[in-house]
Amino acid sequence: MAAAFSFVLVLLTAFTINRLAGRHGLLGSASVLPALMYALLVSGFLVVQRLNVVWMFNLFFLLAIERIWGIVIHGRKEGRSFDGALLVGIGSLVYVKGLYLYPLLLVVMGGLRVLTIRTFLASLMGVLLPFVLSAGYFFFVDRFMEFGVFIVFNLLSSTGQLSHNISTQIYLFFLGGIILVGIVNVFRFLPTQKIITRKLFRSVVWLTLLTFGACLTPFFSVELTPLIAIGPSMILAFWLDKMSKKIWQEVILWVFIGITIAVQIIHIG
């Protein structure tokens, strides 16, 4: 049951990423590349594929990004900033350390040039509202102290780091290299893109770099892979989509698939 629920969360996340890329014209044509790349990026480490609260937070965070990106189409900067941060706050009730990732939403807003004092205050109210309501409930049932201890303990607790072997080190080196190449190619093609597309991709690159950085802190580890993979899936899909010779696109995809399967087999063994 847990494995099935985890699989459903992966599908929902991949579908949302694909919808984001298609709705905002990040690729030259309709494609399932973003969803495929996301599925491959989160498949290398079997430990990540188990049901985890990060998966649930990840979906809320992705929906929050969708609300923020919608500002460029629908406007309503303050309202959508509040909505996006509210989704992060709801997700953080499940995964408390998600509060540390709230600034990533501000970075996305900054990349779109919609971060102002008013939108910041709207987002701050949004992210705090679920915790204020929860605190009020636990105060009413006389369990406020337990709620406070739970929040503080989860915020300050360190996460056990994954002990890497030679296979995972090679795999991470491969991922880092191919994502770096993807970022370089994104900036190579950006001058030919629309202004709004440039802003979106800058926010995607910042999201990628900062989530990688967060993974190096004592508060996160490989558990953050579902969130880290959001940016690279769009970056790699854009790079592959821009390849003039489709044969190279297929070769890279098959190499990626082969290495992912090989790492899984090694882990199982």
Coordinates of N, CA and C in Angstrom, one line a residue, residues 75-205:
G75 N -1.6 37.7 -13.3 CA -1.5 38.9 -12.4 C -1.8 38.5 -10.9
R76 N -2.5 39.4 -10.2 CA -2.8 39.1 -8.8 C -1.6 38.7 -8.0
K77 N -0.6 39.5 -8.0 CA 0.7 39.2 -7.3 C 0.5 38.9 -5.8
E78 N -0.2 39.7 -5.1 CA -0.3 39.5 -3.7 C -1.1 38.3 -3.4
G79 N -2.2 38.1 -4.1 CA -3.1 36.9 -3.9 C -2.4 35.6 -4.2
R80 N -1.7 35.6 -5.3 CA -1.0 34.3 -5.6 C 0.2 34.1 -4.8
S81 N 0.9 35.1 -4.3 CA 2.0 35.0 -3.4 C 1.5 34.4 -2.1
F82 N 0.3 34.8 -1.6 CA -0.3 34.3 -0.4 C -0.7 32.8 -0.6
D83 N -1.3 32.5 -1.8 CA -1.7 31.1 -2.1 C -0.5 30.2 -2.1
G84 N 0.6 30.6 -2.8 CA 1.7 29.8 -2.9 C 2.4 29.5 -1.6
A85 N 2.5 30.5 -0.8 CA 3.1 30.3 0.5 C 2.2 29.5 1.4
L86 N 0.9 29.7 1.3 CA 0.0 28.9 2.1 C 0.2 27.4 1.8
L87 N 0.4 27.0 0.5 CA 0.6 25.6 0.1 C 1.9 25.1 0.8
V88 N 3.0 26.0 0.8 CA 4.2 25.6 1.5 C 4.0 25.4 3.0
G89 N 3.2 26.2 3.6 CA 2.9 26.1 5.0 C 2.1 24.8 5.3
I90 N 1.1 24.5 4.4 CA 0.4 23.2 4.6 C 1.3 22.0 4.5
G91 N 2.2 22.1 3.5 CA 3.1 21.0 3.3 C 4.1 20.9 4.5
S92 N 4.4 22.0 5.1 CA 5.4 22.0 6.2 C 4.7 21.4 7.5
L93 N 3.4 21.4 7.6 CA 2.8 20.7 8.7 C 3.1 19.2 8.6
V94 N 3.3 18.7 7.4 CA 3.6 17.3 7.2 C 5.1 17.1 7.4
Y95 N 5.9 18.0 6.8 CA 7.4 17.9 6.8 C 7.8 19.2 7.4
V96 N 8.0 19.3 8.7 CA 8.3 20.6 9.3 C 9.5 21.3 8.8
K97 N 10.5 20.6 8.4 CA 11.7 21.2 7.8 C 11.5 21.9 6.5
G98 N 10.3 21.7 6.0 CA 9.9 22.5 4.8 C 9.9 24.0 5.0
L99 N 9.8 24.4 6.3 CA 9.9 25.8 6.6 C 11.2 26.4 6.2
Y100 N 12.3 25.6 6.3 CA 13.6 26.0 5.9 C 13.6 26.3 4.4
L101 N 12.7 25.7 3.7 CA 12.7 25.8 2.2 C 11.8 26.9 1.7
Y102 N 11.1 27.6 2.7 CA 10.2 28.7 2.3 C 11.0 29.8 1.5
P103 N 12.3 30.1 1.9 CA 13.0 31.1 1.2 C 13.2 30.8 -0.3
L104 N 13.1 29.5 -0.7 CA 13.3 29.1 -2.1 C 12.1 29.7 -2.9
L105 N 10.9 29.8 -2.2 CA 9.8 30.4 -2.9 C 10.0 31.9 -3.1
L106 N 10.7 32.5 -2.2 CA 11.0 33.9 -2.4 C 12.0 34.1 -3.5
V107 N 12.9 33.2 -3.6 CA 13.9 33.2 -4.7 C 13.2 33.1 -6.1
V108 N 12.2 32.2 -6.2 CA 11.4 32.1 -7.4 C 10.7 33.4 -7.7
M109 N 10.1 34.0 -6.6 CA 9.4 35.3 -6.8 C 10.4 36.4 -7.3
G110 N 11.6 36.3 -6.7 CA 12.6 37.3 -7.1 C 13.1 37.1 -8.5
G111 N 13.2 35.9 -8.9 CA 13.6 35.6 -10.3 C 12.5 36.1 -11.3
L112 N 11.3 36.1 -10.9 CA 10.2 36.6 -11.8 C 10.0 38.1 -11.6
R113 N 10.8 38.8 -10.8 CA 10.7 40.2 -10.5 C 9.3 40.6 -9.9
V114 N 8.8 39.7 -9.1 CA 7.5 40.0 -8.4 C 7.6 40.1 -6.9
L115 N 8.9 40.0 -6.4 CA 9.1 40.1 -5.0 C 9.2 41.6 -4.5
T116 N 8.1 42.0 -3.8 CA 8.1 43.3 -3.3 C 7.7 43.2 -1.8
I117 N 7.7 44.3 -1.1 CA 7.3 44.3 0.3 C 5.9 43.7 0.5
R118 N 5.0 44.1 -0.4 CA 3.6 43.6 -0.3 C 3.5 42.1 -0.5
T119 N 4.2 41.6 -1.6 CA 4.1 40.2 -1.9 C 4.9 39.4 -0.8
F120 N 6.0 40.0 -0.3 CA 6.7 39.3 0.8 C 5.8 39.1 2.0
L121 N 5.1 40.2 2.4 CA 4.2 40.1 3.6 C 3.1 39.2 3.3
A122 N 2.5 39.2 2.1 CA 1.4 38.3 1.8 C 1.9 36.8 1.9
S123 N 3.1 36.6 1.4 CA 3.6 35.2 1.4 C 3.9 34.8 2.8
L124 N 4.4 35.7 3.6 CA 4.8 35.4 5.0 C 3.5 35.0 5.8
M125 N 2.4 35.8 5.6 CA 1.2 35.5 6.2 C 0.6 34.1 5.8
G126 N 0.9 33.8 4.5 CA 0.4 32.5 4.0 C 1.1 31.3 4.6
V127 N 2.4 31.4 4.7 CA 3.2 30.3 5.2 C 3.0 30.1 6.7
L128 N 2.7 31.2 7.4 CA 2.5 31.1 8.9 C 1.0 30.7 9.3
L129 N 0.1 31.0 8.4 CA -1.3 30.7 8.7 C -1.6 29.3 9.2
P130 N -1.1 28.2 8.4 CA -1.4 26.9 8.9 C -0.9 26.6 10.3
F131 N 0.2 27.2 10.6 CA 0.8 26.9 12.0 C 0.1 27.7 13.0
V132 N -0.4 28.9 12.7 CA -1.2 29.7 13.7 C -2.5 29.0 14.0
L133 N -3.2 28.5 12.9 CA -4.4 27.8 13.1 C -4.2 26.5 13.9
S134 N -3.1 25.7 13.6 CA -2.8 24.5 14.3 C -2.5 24.8 15.8
A135 N -1.7 25.9 16.0 CA -1.4 26.2 17.4 C -2.7 26.6 18.2
G136 N -3.6 27.3 17.5 CA -4.9 27.6 18.1 C -5.7 26.4 18.5
Y137 N -5.7 25.4 17.6 CA -6.4 24.1 17.9 C -5.8 23.4 19.1
F138 N -4.5 23.3 19.0 CA -3.8 22.5 20.1 C -3.9 23.3 21.5
F139 N -4.0 24.6 21.4 CA -4.2 25.4 22.6 C -5.6 25.1 23.2
F140 N -6.5 25.0 22.3 CA -7.9 24.7 22.7 C -8.1 23.4 23.3
V141 N -7.3 22.4 22.8 CA -7.4 21.0 23.4 C -6.4 20.8 24.5
D142 N -5.7 21.9 24.9 CA -4.7 21.8 26.0 C -3.5 20.9 25.7
R143 N -3.0 21.0 24.4 CA -1.8 20.2 24.0 C -0.9 21.2 23.3
F144 N -0.9 22.4 23.6 CA -0.1 23.4 22.9 C 1.4 23.2 23.1
M145 N 1.8 22.8 24.3 CA 3.2 22.5 24.6 C 3.7 21.3 23.8
E146 N 2.9 20.3 23.6 CA 3.3 19.2 22.8 C 3.5 19.6 21.4
F147 N 2.6 20.4 20.9 CA 2.8 20.9 19.5 C 4.0 21.7 19.3
G148 N 4.3 22.6 20.3 CA 5.6 23.4 20.2 C 6.8 22.6 20.3
V149 N 6.8 21.6 21.2 CA 8.0 20.7 21.2 C 8.2 19.9 19.9
F150 N 7.1 19.4 19.4 CA 7.2 18.7 18.1 C 7.8 19.6 17.0
I151 N 7.4 20.8 16.9 CA 7.9 21.7 15.9 C 9.4 22.0 16.1
V152 N 9.7 22.3 17.3 CA 11.1 22.7 17.6 C 12.0 21.5 17.4
F153 N 11.6 20.3 17.9 CA 12.4 19.1 17.7 C 12.7 18.8 16.3
N154 N 11.6 18.8 15.4 CA 11.8 18.5 14.0 C 12.6 19.5 13.3
L155 N 12.6 20.8 13.7 CA 13.3 21.8 13.0 C 14.8 21.7 13.3
L156 N 15.1 21.3 14.6 CA 16.5 21.3 15.0 C 17.2 19.9 14.9
S157 N 16.4 18.9 14.6 CA 17.0 17.5 14.5 C 17.8 17.4 13.2
S158 N 19.0 16.7 13.3 CA 19.8 16.5 12.1 C 19.3 15.2 11.4
T159 N 19.6 15.2 10.1 CA 19.2 14.0 9.3 C 20.4 13.1 9.1
G160 N 20.2 11.8 9.2 CA 21.2 10.9 9.0 C 21.7 10.9 7.5
Q161 N 22.9 11.1 7.3 CA 23.4 11.2 5.9 C 23.6 9.8 5.3
L162 N 23.4 9.7 4.0 CA 23.6 8.4 3.3 C 25.0 8.1 3.1
S163 N 25.4 6.9 3.5 CA 26.8 6.4 3.3 C 27.0 6.0 1.9
H164 N 27.8 6.8 1.1 CA 28.0 6.5 -0.3 C 29.1 5.5 -0.5
N165 N 28.9 4.6 -1.5 CA 29.9 3.7 -2.0 C 30.4 4.2 -3.3
I166 N 31.2 3.4 -3.9 CA 31.8 3.8 -5.2 C 30.8 4.0 -6.3
S167 N 29.8 3.1 -6.3 CA 28.7 3.2 -7.3 C 27.9 4.5 -7.2
T168 N 27.5 4.8 -6.0 CA 26.7 6.1 -5.8 C 27.5 7.3 -6.1
Q169 N 28.8 7.2 -5.7 CA 29.7 8.4 -6.0 C 29.9 8.6 -7.5
I170 N 30.0 7.5 -8.3 CA 30.1 7.6 -9.7 C 28.8 8.2 -10.3
Y171 N 27.7 7.7 -9.7 CA 26.4 8.1 -10.2 C 26.2 9.6 -9.9
L172 N 26.5 10.0 -8.7 CA 26.4 11.5 -8.4 C 27.3 12.3 -9.3
F173 N 28.5 11.8 -9.6 CA 29.4 12.6 -10.5 C 28.8 12.7 -11.9
F174 N 28.2 11.6 -12.3 CA 27.5 11.6 -13.6 C 26.3 12.6 -13.6
L175 N 25.5 12.6 -12.6 CA 24.4 13.5 -12.5 C 24.8 14.9 -12.5
G176 N 25.8 15.2 -11.6 CA 26.3 16.6 -11.5 C 26.9 17.1 -12.8
G177 N 27.6 16.2 -13.5 CA 28.2 16.6 -14.8 C 27.1 16.9 -15.8
I178 N 26.1 16.1 -16.0 CA 25.1 16.2 -17.0 C 24.2 17.4 -16.7
I179 N 23.9 17.6 -15.4 CA 23.1 18.8 -15.0 C 23.9 20.1 -15.3
L180 N 25.2 20.1 -15.0 CA 26.0 21.3 -15.3 C 26.0 21.6 -16.7
V181 N 26.1 20.6 -17.6 CA 26.1 20.8 -19.0 C 24.7 21.3 -19.4
G182 N 23.7 20.8 -18.8 CA 22.3 21.3 -19.1 C 22.2 22.8 -18.7
I183 N 22.7 23.2 -17.6 CA 22.6 24.6 -17.2 C 23.4 25.5 -18.1
V184 N 24.6 25.1 -18.6 CA 25.4 25.8 -19.5 C 24.6 26.0 -20.8
N185 N 23.9 25.0 -21.3 CA 23.2 25.1 -22.5 C 21.9 25.9 -22.4
V186 N 21.3 25.9 -21.2 CA 20.2 26.8 -20.9 C 20.6 28.2 -21.1
F187 N 21.7 28.6 -20.5 CA 22.2 30.0 -20.7 C 22.6 30.3 -22.1
R188 N 23.1 29.3 -22.8 CA 23.5 29.5 -24.2 C 22.3 29.8 -25.1
F189 N 21.1 29.2 -24.8 CA 19.9 29.4 -25.6 C 19.0 30.5 -25.1
L190 N 19.2 31.0 -23.8 CA 18.3 32.0 -23.2 C 18.2 33.3 -24.1
P191 N 19.3 33.8 -24.7 CA 19.1 35.1 -25.4 C 18.1 34.9 -26.6
T192 N 17.8 33.7 -27.0 CA 16.8 33.5 -28.1 C 15.4 33.3 -27.6
Q193 N 15.2 33.3 -26.3 CA 13.9 33.0 -25.8 C 13.2 34.3 -25.4
K194 N 11.9 34.2 -25.1 CA 11.1 35.4 -24.7 C 11.6 35.8 -23.3
I195 N 11.3 37.1 -23.0 CA 11.8 37.6 -21.7 C 11.2 36.9 -20.6
I196 N 9.9 36.5 -20.6 CA 9.3 35.8 -19.5 C 9.9 34.4 -19.4
T197 N 10.3 33.8 -20.5 CA 10.9 32.4 -20.4 C 12.3 32.5 -19.8
R198 N 13.0 33.6 -20.1 CA 14.3 33.8 -19.4 C 14.1 33.9 -17.9
K199 N 13.1 34.7 -17.5 CA 12.9 34.8 -16.0 C 12.6 33.5 -15.4
L200 N 11.7 32.7 -16.1 CA 11.3 31.4 -15.5 C 12.5 30.5 -15.4
F201 N 13.4 30.5 -16.4 CA 14.5 29.6 -16.3 C 15.6 30.1 -15.3
R202 N 15.7 31.3 -15.1 CA 16.6 31.8 -14.1 C 16.1 31.4 -12.7
S203 N 14.8 31.4 -12.5 CA 14.3 30.9 -11.2 C 14.5 29.4 -11.1
V204 N 14.4 28.7 -12.2 CA 14.6 27.2 -12.2 C 16.1 26.9 -11.8
V205 N 17.0 27.7 -12.4 CA 18.4 27.4 -12.1 C 18.8 27.8 -10.7

